[in-house]
mmCIF file of C-alpha atoms in Angstrom:
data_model
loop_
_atom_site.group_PDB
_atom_site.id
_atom_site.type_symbol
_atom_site.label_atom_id
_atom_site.label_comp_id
_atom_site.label_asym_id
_atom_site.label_seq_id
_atom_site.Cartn_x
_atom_site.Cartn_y
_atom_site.Cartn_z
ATOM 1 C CA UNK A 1 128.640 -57.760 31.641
ATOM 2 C CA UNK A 2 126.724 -54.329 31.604
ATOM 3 C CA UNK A 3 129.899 -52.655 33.144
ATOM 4 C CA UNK A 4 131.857 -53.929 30.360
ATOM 5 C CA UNK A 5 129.265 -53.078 27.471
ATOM 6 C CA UNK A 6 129.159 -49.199 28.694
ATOM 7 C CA UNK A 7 133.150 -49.243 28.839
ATOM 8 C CA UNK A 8 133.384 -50.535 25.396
ATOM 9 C CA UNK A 9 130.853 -48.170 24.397
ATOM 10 C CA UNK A 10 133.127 -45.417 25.903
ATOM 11 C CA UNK A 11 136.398 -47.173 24.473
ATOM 12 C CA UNK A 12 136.044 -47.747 21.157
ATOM 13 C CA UNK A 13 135.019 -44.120 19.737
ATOM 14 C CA UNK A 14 138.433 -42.993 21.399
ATOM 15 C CA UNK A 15 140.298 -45.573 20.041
ATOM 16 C CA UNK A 16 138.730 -44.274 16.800
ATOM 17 C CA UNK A 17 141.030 -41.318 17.117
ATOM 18 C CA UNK A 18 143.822 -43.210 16.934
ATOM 19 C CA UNK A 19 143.173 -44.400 13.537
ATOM 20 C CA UNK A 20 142.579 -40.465 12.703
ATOM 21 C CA UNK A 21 145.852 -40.034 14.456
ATOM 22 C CA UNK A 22 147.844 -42.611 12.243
ATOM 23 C CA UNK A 23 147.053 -40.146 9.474
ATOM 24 C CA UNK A 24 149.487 -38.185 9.765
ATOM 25 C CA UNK A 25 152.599 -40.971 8.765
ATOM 26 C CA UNK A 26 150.982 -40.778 5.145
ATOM 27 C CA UNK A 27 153.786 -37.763 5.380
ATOM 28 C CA UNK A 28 155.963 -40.682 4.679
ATOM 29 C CA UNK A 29 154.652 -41.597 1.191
ATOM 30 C CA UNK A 30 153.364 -38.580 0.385
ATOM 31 C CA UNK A 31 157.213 -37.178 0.469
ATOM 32 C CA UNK A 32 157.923 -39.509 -2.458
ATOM 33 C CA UNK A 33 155.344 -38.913 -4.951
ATOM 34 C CA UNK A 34 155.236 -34.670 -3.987
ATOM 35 C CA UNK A 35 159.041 -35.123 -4.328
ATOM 36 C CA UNK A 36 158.612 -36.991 -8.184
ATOM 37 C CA UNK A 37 155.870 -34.167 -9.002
ATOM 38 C CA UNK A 38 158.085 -31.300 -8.267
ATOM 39 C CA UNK A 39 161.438 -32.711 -9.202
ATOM 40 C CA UNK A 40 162.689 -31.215 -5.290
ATOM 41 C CA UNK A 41 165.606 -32.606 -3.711
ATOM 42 C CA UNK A 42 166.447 -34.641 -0.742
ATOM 43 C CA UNK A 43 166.502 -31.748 1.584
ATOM 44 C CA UNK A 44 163.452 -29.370 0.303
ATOM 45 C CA UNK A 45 161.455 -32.701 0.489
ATOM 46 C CA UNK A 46 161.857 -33.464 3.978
ATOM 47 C CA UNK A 47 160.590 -29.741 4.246
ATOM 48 C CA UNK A 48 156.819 -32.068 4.052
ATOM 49 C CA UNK A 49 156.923 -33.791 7.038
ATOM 50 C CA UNK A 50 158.663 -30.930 8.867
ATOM 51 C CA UNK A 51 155.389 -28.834 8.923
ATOM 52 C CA UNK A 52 153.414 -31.323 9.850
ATOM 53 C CA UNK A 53 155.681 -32.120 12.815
ATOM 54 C CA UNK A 54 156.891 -28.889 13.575
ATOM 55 C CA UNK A 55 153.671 -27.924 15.192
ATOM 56 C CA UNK A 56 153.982 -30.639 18.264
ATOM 57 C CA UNK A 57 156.559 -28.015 19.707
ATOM 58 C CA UNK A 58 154.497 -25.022 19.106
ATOM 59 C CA UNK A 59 151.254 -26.284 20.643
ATOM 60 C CA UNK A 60 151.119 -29.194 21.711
ATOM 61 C CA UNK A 61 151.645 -27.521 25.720
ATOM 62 C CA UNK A 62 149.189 -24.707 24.514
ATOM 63 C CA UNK A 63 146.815 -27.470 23.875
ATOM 64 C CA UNK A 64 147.653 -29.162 27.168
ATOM 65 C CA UNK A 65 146.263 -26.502 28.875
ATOM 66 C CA UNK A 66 143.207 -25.450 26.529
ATOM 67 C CA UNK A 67 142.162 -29.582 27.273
ATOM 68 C CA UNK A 68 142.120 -28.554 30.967
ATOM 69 C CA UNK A 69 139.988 -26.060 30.883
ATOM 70 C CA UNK A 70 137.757 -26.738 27.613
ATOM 71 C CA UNK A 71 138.035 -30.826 28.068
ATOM 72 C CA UNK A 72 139.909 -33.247 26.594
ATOM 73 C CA UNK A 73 136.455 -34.676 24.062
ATOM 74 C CA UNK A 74 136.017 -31.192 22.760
ATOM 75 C CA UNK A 75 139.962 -30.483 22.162
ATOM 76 C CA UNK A 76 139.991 -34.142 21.049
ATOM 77 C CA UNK A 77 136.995 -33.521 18.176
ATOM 78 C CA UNK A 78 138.635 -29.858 17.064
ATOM 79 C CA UNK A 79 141.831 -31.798 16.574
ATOM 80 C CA UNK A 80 140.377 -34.499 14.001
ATOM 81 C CA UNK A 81 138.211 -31.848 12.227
ATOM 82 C CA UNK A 82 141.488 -30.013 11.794
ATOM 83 C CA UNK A 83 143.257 -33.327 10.289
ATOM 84 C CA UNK A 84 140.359 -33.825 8.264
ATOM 85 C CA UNK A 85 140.356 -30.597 6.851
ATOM 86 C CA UNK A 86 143.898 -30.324 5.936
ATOM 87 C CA UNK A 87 143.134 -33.628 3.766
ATOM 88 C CA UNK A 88 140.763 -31.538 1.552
ATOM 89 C CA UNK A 89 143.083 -28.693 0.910
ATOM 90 C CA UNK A 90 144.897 -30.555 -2.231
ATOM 91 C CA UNK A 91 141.756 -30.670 -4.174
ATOM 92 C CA UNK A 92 141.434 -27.190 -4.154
ATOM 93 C CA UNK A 93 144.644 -26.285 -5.609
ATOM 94 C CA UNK A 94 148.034 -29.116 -6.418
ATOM 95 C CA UNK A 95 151.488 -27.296 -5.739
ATOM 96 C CA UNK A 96 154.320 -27.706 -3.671
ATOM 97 C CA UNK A 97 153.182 -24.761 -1.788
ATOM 98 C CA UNK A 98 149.936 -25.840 -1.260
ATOM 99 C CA UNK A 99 151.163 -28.909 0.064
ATOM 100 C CA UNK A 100 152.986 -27.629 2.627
ATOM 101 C CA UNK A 101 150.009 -25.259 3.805
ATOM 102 C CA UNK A 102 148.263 -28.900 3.901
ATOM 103 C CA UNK A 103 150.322 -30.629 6.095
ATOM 104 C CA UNK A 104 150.552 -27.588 8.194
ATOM 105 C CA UNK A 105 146.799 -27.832 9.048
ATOM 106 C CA UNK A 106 147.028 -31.571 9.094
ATOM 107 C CA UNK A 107 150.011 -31.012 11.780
ATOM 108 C CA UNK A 108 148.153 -28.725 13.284
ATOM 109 C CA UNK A 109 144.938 -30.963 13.717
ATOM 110 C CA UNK A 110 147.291 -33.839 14.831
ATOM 111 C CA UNK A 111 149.365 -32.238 17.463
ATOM 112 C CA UNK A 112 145.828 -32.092 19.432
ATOM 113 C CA UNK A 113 144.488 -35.119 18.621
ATOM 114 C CA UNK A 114 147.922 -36.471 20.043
ATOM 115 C CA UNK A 115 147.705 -34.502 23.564
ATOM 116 C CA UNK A 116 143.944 -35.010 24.077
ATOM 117 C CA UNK A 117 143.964 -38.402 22.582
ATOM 118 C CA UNK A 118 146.427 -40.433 25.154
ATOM 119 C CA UNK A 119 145.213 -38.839 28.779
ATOM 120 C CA UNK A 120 141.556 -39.560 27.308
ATOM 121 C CA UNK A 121 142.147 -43.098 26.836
ATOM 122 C CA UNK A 122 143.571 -42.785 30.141
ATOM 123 C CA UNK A 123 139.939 -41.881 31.471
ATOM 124 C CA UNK A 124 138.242 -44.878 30.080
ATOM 125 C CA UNK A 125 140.748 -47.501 30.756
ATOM 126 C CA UNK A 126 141.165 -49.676 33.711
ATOM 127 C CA UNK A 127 144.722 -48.427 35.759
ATOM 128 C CA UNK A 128 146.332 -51.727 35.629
ATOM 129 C CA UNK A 129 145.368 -52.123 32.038
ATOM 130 C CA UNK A 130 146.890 -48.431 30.617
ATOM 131 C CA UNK A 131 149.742 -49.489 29.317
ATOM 132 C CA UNK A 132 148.547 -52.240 27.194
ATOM 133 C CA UNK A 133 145.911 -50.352 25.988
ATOM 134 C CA UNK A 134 148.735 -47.645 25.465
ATOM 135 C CA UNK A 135 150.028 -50.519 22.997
ATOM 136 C CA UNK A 136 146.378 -51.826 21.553
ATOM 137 C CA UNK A 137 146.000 -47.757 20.573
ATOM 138 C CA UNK A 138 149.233 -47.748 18.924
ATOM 139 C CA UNK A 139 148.430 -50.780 17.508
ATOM 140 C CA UNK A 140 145.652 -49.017 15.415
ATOM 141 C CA UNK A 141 147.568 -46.251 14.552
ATOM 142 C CA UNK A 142 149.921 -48.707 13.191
ATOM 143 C CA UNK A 143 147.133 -50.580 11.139
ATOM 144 C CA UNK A 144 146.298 -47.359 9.729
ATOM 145 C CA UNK A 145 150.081 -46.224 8.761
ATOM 146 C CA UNK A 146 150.701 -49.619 7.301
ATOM 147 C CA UNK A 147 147.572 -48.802 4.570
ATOM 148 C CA UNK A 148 148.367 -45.671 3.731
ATOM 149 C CA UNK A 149 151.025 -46.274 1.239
ATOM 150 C CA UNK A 150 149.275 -49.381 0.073
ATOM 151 C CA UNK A 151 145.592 -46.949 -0.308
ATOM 152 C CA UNK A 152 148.377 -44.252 -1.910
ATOM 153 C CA UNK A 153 149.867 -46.964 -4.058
ATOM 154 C CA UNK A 154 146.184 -48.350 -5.082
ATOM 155 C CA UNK A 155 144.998 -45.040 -5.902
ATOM 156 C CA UNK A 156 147.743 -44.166 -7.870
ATOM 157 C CA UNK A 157 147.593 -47.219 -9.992
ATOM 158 C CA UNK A 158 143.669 -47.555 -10.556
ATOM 159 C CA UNK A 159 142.736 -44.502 -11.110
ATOM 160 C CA UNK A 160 145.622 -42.110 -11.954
ATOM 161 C CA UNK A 161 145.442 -39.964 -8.943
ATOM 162 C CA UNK A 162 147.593 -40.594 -5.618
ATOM 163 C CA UNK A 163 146.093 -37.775 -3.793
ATOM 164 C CA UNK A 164 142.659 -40.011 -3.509
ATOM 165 C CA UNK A 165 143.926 -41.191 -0.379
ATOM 166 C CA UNK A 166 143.292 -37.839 1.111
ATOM 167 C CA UNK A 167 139.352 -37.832 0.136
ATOM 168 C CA UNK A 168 139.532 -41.536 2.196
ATOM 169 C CA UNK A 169 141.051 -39.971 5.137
ATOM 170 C CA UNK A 170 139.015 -36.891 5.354
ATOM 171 C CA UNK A 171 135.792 -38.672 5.332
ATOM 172 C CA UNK A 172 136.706 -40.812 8.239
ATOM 173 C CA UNK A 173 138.147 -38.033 10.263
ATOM 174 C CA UNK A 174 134.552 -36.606 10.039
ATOM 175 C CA UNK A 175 132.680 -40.301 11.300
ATOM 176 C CA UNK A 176 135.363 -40.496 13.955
ATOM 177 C CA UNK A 177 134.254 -36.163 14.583
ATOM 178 C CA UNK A 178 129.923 -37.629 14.925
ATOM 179 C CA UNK A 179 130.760 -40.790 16.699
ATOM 180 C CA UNK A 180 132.902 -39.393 19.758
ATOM 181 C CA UNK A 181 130.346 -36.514 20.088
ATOM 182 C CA UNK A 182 127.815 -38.797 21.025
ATOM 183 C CA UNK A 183 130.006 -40.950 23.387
ATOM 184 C CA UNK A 184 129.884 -39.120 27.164
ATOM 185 C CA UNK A 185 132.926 -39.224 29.159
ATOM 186 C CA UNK A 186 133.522 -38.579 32.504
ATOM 187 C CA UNK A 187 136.628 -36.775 32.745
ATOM 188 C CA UNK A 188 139.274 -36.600 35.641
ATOM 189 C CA UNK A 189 140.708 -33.510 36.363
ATOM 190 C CA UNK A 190 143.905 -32.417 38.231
ATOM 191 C CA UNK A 191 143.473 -30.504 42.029
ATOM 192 C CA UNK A 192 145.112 -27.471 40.424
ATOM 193 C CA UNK A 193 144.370 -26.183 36.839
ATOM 194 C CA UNK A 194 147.054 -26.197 34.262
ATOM 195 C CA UNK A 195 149.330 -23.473 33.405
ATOM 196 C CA UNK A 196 152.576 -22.895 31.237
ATOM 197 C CA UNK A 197 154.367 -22.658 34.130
ATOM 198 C CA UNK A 198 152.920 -25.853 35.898
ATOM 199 C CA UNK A 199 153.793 -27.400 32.567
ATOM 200 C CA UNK A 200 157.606 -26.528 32.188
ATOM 201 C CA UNK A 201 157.761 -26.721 36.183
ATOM 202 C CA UNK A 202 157.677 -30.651 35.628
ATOM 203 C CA UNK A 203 161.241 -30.383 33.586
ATOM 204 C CA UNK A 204 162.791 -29.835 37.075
ATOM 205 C CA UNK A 205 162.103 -33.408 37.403
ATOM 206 C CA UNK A 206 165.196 -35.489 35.938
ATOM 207 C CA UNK A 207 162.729 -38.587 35.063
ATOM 208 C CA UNK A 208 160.802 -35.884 33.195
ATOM 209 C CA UNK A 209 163.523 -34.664 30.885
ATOM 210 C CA UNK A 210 165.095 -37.877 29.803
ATOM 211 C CA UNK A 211 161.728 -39.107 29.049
ATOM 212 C CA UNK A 212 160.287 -36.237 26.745
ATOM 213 C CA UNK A 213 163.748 -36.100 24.981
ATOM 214 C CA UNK A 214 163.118 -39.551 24.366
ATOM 215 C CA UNK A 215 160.115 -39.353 22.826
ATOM 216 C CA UNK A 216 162.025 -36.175 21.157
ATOM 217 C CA UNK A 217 164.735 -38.965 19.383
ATOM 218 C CA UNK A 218 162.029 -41.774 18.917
ATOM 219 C CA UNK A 219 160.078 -39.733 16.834
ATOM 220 C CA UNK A 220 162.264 -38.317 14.667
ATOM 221 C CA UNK A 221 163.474 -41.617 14.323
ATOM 222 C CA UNK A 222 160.083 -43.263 13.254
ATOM 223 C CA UNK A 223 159.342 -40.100 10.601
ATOM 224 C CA UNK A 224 162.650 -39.616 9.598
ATOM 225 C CA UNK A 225 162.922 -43.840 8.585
ATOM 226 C CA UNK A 226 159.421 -43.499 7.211
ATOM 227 C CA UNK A 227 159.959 -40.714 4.894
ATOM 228 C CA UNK A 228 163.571 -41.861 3.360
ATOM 229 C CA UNK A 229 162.878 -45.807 3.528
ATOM 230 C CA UNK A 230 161.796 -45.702 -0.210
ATOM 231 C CA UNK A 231 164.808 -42.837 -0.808
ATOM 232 C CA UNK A 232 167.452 -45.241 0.886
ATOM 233 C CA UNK A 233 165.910 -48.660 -1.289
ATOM 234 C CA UNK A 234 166.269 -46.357 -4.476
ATOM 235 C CA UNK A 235 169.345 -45.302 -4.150
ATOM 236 C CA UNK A 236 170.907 -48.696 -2.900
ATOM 237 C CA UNK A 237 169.092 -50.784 -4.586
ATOM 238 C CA UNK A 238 167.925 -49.448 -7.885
ATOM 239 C CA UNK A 239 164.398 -50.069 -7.344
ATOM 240 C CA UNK A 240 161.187 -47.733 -8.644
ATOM 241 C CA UNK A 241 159.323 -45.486 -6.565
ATOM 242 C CA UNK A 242 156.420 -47.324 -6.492
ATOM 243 C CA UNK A 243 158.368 -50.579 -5.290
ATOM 244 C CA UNK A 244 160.542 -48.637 -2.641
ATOM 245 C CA UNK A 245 157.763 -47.062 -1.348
ATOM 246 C CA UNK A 246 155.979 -50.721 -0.348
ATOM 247 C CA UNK A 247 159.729 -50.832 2.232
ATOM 248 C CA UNK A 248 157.366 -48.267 4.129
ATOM 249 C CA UNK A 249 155.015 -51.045 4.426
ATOM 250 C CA UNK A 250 156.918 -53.553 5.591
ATOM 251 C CA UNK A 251 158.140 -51.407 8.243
ATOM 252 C CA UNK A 252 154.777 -50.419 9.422
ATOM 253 C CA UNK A 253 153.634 -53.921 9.367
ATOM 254 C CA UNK A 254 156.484 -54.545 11.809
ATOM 255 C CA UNK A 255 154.890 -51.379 14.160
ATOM 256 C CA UNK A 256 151.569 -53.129 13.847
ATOM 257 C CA UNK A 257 152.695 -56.696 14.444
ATOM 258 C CA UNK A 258 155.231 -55.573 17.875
ATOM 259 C CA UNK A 259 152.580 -52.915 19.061
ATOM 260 C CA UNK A 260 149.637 -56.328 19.006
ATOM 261 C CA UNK A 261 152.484 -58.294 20.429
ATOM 262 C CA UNK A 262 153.198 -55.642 22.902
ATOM 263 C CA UNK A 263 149.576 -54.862 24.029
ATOM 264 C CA UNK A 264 150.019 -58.760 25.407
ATOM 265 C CA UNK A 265 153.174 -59.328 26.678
ATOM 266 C CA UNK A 266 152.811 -56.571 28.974
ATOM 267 C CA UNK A 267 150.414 -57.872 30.923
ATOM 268 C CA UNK A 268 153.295 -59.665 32.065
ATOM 269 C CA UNK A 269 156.598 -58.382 31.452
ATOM 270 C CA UNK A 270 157.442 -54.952 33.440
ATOM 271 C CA UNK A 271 157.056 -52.250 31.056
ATOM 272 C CA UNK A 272 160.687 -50.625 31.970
ATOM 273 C CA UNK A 273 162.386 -54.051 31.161
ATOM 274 C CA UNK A 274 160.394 -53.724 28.362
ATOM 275 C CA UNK A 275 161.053 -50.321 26.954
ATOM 276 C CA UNK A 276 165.106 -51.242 27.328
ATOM 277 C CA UNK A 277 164.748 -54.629 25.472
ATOM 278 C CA UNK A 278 162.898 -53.316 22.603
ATOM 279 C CA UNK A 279 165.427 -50.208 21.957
ATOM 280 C CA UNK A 280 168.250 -52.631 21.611
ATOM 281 C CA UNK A 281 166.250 -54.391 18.885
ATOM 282 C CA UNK A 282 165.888 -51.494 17.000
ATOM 283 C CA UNK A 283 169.154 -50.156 17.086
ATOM 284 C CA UNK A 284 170.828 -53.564 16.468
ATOM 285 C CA UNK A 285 167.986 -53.670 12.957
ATOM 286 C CA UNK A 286 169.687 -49.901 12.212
ATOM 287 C CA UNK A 287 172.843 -51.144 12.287
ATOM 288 C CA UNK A 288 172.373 -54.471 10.147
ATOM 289 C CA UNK A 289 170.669 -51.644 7.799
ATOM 290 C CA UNK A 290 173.919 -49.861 7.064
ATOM 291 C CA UNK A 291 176.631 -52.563 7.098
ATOM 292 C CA UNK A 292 174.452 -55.225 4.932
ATOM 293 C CA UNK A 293 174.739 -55.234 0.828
ATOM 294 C CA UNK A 294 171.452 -57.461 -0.165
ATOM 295 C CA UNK A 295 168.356 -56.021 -0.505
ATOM 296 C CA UNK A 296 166.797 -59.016 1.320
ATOM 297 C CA UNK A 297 168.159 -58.779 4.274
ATOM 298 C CA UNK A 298 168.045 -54.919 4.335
ATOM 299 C CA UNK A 299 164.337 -55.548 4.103
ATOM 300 C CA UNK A 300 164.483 -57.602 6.819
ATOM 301 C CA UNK A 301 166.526 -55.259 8.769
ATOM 302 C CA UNK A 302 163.464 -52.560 8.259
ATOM 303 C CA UNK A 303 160.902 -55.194 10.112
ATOM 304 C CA UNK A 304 163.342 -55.572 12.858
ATOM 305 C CA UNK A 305 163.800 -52.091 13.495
ATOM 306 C CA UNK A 306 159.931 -51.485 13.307
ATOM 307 C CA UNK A 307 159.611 -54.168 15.804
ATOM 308 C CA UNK A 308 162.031 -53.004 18.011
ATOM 309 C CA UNK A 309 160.367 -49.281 17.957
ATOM 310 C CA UNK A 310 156.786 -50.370 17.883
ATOM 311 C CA UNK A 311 156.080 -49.789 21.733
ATOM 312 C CA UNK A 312 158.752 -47.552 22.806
ATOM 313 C CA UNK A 313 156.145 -44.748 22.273
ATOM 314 C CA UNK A 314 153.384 -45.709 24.503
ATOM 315 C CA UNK A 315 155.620 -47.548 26.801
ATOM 316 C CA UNK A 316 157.913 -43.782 27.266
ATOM 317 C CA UNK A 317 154.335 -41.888 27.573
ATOM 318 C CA UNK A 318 152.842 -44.631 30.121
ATOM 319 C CA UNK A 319 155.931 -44.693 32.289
ATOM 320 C CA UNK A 320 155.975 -41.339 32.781
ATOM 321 C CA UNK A 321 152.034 -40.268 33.127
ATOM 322 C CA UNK A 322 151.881 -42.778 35.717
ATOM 323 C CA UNK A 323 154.038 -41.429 37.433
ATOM 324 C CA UNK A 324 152.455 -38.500 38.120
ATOM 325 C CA UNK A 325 148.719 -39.332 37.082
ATOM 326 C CA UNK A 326 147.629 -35.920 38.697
ATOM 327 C CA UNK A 327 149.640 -34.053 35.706
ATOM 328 C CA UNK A 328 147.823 -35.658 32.798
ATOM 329 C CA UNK A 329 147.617 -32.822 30.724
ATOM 330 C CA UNK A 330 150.482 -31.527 31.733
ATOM 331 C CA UNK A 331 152.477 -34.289 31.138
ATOM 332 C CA UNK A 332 150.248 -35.140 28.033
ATOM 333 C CA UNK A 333 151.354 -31.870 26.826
ATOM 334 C CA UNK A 334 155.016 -32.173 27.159
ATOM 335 C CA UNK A 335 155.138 -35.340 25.720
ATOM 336 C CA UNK A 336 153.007 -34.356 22.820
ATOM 337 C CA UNK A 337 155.471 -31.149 22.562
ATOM 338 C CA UNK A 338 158.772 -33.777 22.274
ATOM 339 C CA UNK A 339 156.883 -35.308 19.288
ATOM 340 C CA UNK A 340 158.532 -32.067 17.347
ATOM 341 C CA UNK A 341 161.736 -34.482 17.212
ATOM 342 C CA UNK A 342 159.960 -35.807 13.797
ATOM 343 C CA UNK A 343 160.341 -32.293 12.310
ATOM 344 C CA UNK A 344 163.916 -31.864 13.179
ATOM 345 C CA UNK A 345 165.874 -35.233 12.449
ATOM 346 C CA UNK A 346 164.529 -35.662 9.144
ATOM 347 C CA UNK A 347 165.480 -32.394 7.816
ATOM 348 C CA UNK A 348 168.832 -33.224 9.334
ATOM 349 C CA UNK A 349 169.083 -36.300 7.678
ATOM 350 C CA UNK A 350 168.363 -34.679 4.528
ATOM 351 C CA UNK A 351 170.939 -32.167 4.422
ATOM 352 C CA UNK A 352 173.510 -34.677 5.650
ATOM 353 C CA UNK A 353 171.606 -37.508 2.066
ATOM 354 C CA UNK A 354 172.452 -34.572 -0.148
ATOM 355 C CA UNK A 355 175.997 -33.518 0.579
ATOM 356 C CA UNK A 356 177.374 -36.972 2.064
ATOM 357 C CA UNK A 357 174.823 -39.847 1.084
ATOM 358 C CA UNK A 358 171.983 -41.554 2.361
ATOM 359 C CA UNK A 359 173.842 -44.063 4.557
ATOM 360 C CA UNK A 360 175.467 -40.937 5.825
ATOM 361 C CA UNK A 361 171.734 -39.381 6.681
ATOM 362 C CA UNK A 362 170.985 -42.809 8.859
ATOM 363 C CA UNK A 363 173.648 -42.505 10.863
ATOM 364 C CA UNK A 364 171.203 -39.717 12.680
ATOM 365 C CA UNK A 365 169.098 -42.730 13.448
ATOM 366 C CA UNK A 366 171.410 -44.881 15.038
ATOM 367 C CA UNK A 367 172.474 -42.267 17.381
ATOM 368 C CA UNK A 368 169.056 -41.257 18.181
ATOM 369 C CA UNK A 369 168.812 -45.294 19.266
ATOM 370 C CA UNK A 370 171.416 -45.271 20.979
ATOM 371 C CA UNK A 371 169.626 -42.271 23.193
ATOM 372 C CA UNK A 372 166.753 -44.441 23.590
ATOM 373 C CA UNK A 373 168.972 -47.289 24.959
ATOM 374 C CA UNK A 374 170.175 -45.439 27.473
ATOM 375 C CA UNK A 375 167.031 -43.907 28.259
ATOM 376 C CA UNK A 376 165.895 -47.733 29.052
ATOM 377 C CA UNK A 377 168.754 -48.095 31.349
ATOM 378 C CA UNK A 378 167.996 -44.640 33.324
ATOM 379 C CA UNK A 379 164.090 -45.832 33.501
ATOM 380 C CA UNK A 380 165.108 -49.517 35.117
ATOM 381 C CA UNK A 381 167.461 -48.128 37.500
ATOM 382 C CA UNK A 382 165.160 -45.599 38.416
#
C-alpha cells in the first residue's frame, strides 16, 4: 500500500502536465473566433495553429537532448511556464499579430512539455503498464481539449470576452509549474548521452521512420480536423460560429471517450493489433464525412473519427520507445519533432478550402489515414 501511495504521489503531478499539454488544441477554437475578429481567410487563418505547431520540428530534438543533460522535471517545468506565459500575451495587446507571437510562445512551451512529458511518465510507470498509462495521459489531454471550446464558448457568452479562457489556462499552467517542483523523481538515464547525431542516427532504423512519419500524418490530421470542423459545419451546413464550433466538442469527446476506453482494453488486446484496428475506424468516419449530406450523421461521422484516432498517438509513441527504452530522449525527441505534421497539413488544407472547397481540403485527411493504415500493417508484421 505504501509503494503505491509514493507512486501516486510521483504520478499524478506528471499527469498534471498533460492537462497543461492539452492546451495547446484551444488552437482549434481559437482559429474561429481570431478568424471572425480579423475578417482573414481560410488560408491566413490556419497561419494560427501553424506557429504553434511549427516549433515541434525546430526543437523538439534540441529539447531531447537539453532533457538529457538538464533532466527531464526541469525541461518539463520550463516547458509549462512557457505555455503559461504565451496565454498572458493577449491581454497585453489584441491583434492578429499579436496572436501569432502568442501561439508561438505557447508552441514553443508545448513542444517541451511534449518531449519531456511522455519519457517522464515513462519513469514513474510500471513497464507492463506504459502503454495504458500512455492512453490514461492522453485521456487527460483529451478531457482538457474537449473544455476548451466549451470554457471559450462560456466565456464568450457570459461575459463578452472569449479570450478569458487564456487567464484559466495560464493560472493552471503555473499550479501544475509549484506542484511538479515539489514531486522528486528518480530519473533513468541512457549509457551514452544524447547528441544530434545519436538522435537522427535512429532514422537508419526502418521501424523508426515509418513510425515518426506517422505521428507526422496523425497529427496534422487531429489539428488540421480540429481547426476546420466548425469551417466545414458552416459551410455545409449553414450553421453559426458559435454552434459549429461545439462539432469540435463532439470530436474531442470522442478522443476522451476511445483514449478511457483505450487505457483498458489494452491491458488485453496487443497494442499493434490495436494501433491497425483503430486507423481503419478513423479513416472509414473520414470517408462517411465527405460522401454523407445530413448534418446528423456528419456529426456522427466526427465521433467516429475521434474514436478511431484517440490512441493512435500514444499507441505509435509506446511501440516505438519500447523498443528501444535506452533511447528515451532520443526517441522522445524525434517523435515530439514529427508532431510538426500539425503545422503543415492544415495550412495545406487551407489553400486547397480556398481555391477548391472545403471537402476538397479533407481529402488531405483521408490520405494522411490511409498512411496510418498502412503504418498498422508495417507495425503487426514487424
Amino acid at each position: 500500500m505504501k509503494h503505491s501511495t509514493i507512486r501516486l504521489q510521483k504520478t499524478l503531478p506528471v499527469f498534471m502536465s498533460f492537462v497543461v499539454m492539452g492546451f495547446v488544441d484551444i488552437v482549434g477554437v481559437a482559429t474561429g473566433f481570431i478568424k471572425k475578429d480579423f475578417g482573414l481567410t481560410d488560408d491566413l487563418a490556419q497561419l494560427i495553429p501553424s506557429m504553434a505547431l511549427f516549433w515541434f520540428f525546430v526543437l523538439s530534438v534540441p529539447s531531447g537532448i537539453l532533457q538529457d543533460a538538464y533532466g527531464k522535471r526541469r525541461m518539463l517545468n520550463l516547458g509549462m511556464l512557457l505555455t503559461g506565459a504565451g496565454m498572458i500575451v493577449p491581454f497585453i495587446h489584441y491583434s492578429f499579430p499579436v496572436m501569432l507571437f502568442a501561439f508561438i510562445v505557447l508552441g514553443i512551451g508545448n513542444t517541451i512539455v511534449q518531449v519531456s512529458a511522455n519519457p517522464l511518465l515513462h519513469d514513474v510507470s510500471p513497464r507492463e503498464k506504459y502503454a495504458s498509462y500512455m492512453s490514461l495521459s492522453q485521456f487527460i489531454k483529451a478531457i482538457v481539449s474537449l473544455l476548451g471550446p466549451v470554457i471559450t464558448t462560456l466565456m464568450a457568452t457570459a461575459f463578452g470576452n472569449w479570450k478569458l479562457v487564456f487567464m484559466v489556462y495560464a493560472l493552471t499552467s503555473g499550479l501544475a509549474v509549484l506542484w511538479l517542483s515539489v514531486t522528486k523523481i528518480e530519473e533513468t538515464k541512457g549509457d551514452a548521452p544524447a547528441t544530434f547525431k545519436s538522435c537522427f542516427r535512429l532514422l537508419k532504423n526502418p521501424f523508426v521512420v515509418v513510425m515518426a512519419l506517422g505521428i507526422f500524418m496523425l497529427v496534422g490530421s487531429d489539428v488540421g480536423m480540429n481547426s476546420n470542423i466548425a469551417n466545414f459545419l458552416q459551410n455545409q451546413f449553414g450553421l453559426t460560429l458559435e454552434r459549429a464550433s461545439l462539432g469540435i466538442s463532439l470530436y474531442f469527446t470522442a478522443l476522451m471517450i476511445g483514449r478511457l476506453s483505450g487505457a483498458i482494453l489494452l491491458n488485453w488486446i496487443a497494442a499493434r493489433r490495436f494501433l491497425l484496428l483503430t486507423a481503419i475506424v478513423a479513416l472509414a468516419g473520414l470517408i462517411a464525412m465527405l460522401v454523407v449530406r445530413s448534418a446528423l450523421v456528419v456529426q456522427m461521422a466526427i465521433f467516429v473519427v475521434g474514436l478511431g484516432s484517440a490512441n493512435l498517438f500514444p499507441l505509435i509513441f509506446a511501440i516505438t520507445l519500447e523498443k528501444m527504452p535506452e533511447r528515451a530522449n532520443e526517441v522522445s525527441g524525434l517523435m515530439i519533432m514529427a508532431v510538426s505534421g500539425g503545422a503543415f497539413l492544415p495550412p495545406l488544407m487551407g489553400l486547397l478550402s480556398t481555391h477548391v472547397g472545403v471537402k476538397a481540403g479533407f481529402l488531405v485527411l483521408v490520405l494522411a489515414m490511409l498512411y496510418l493504415v498502412g503504418a498498422g500493417l508495417y507495425a503487426l508484421k514487424r
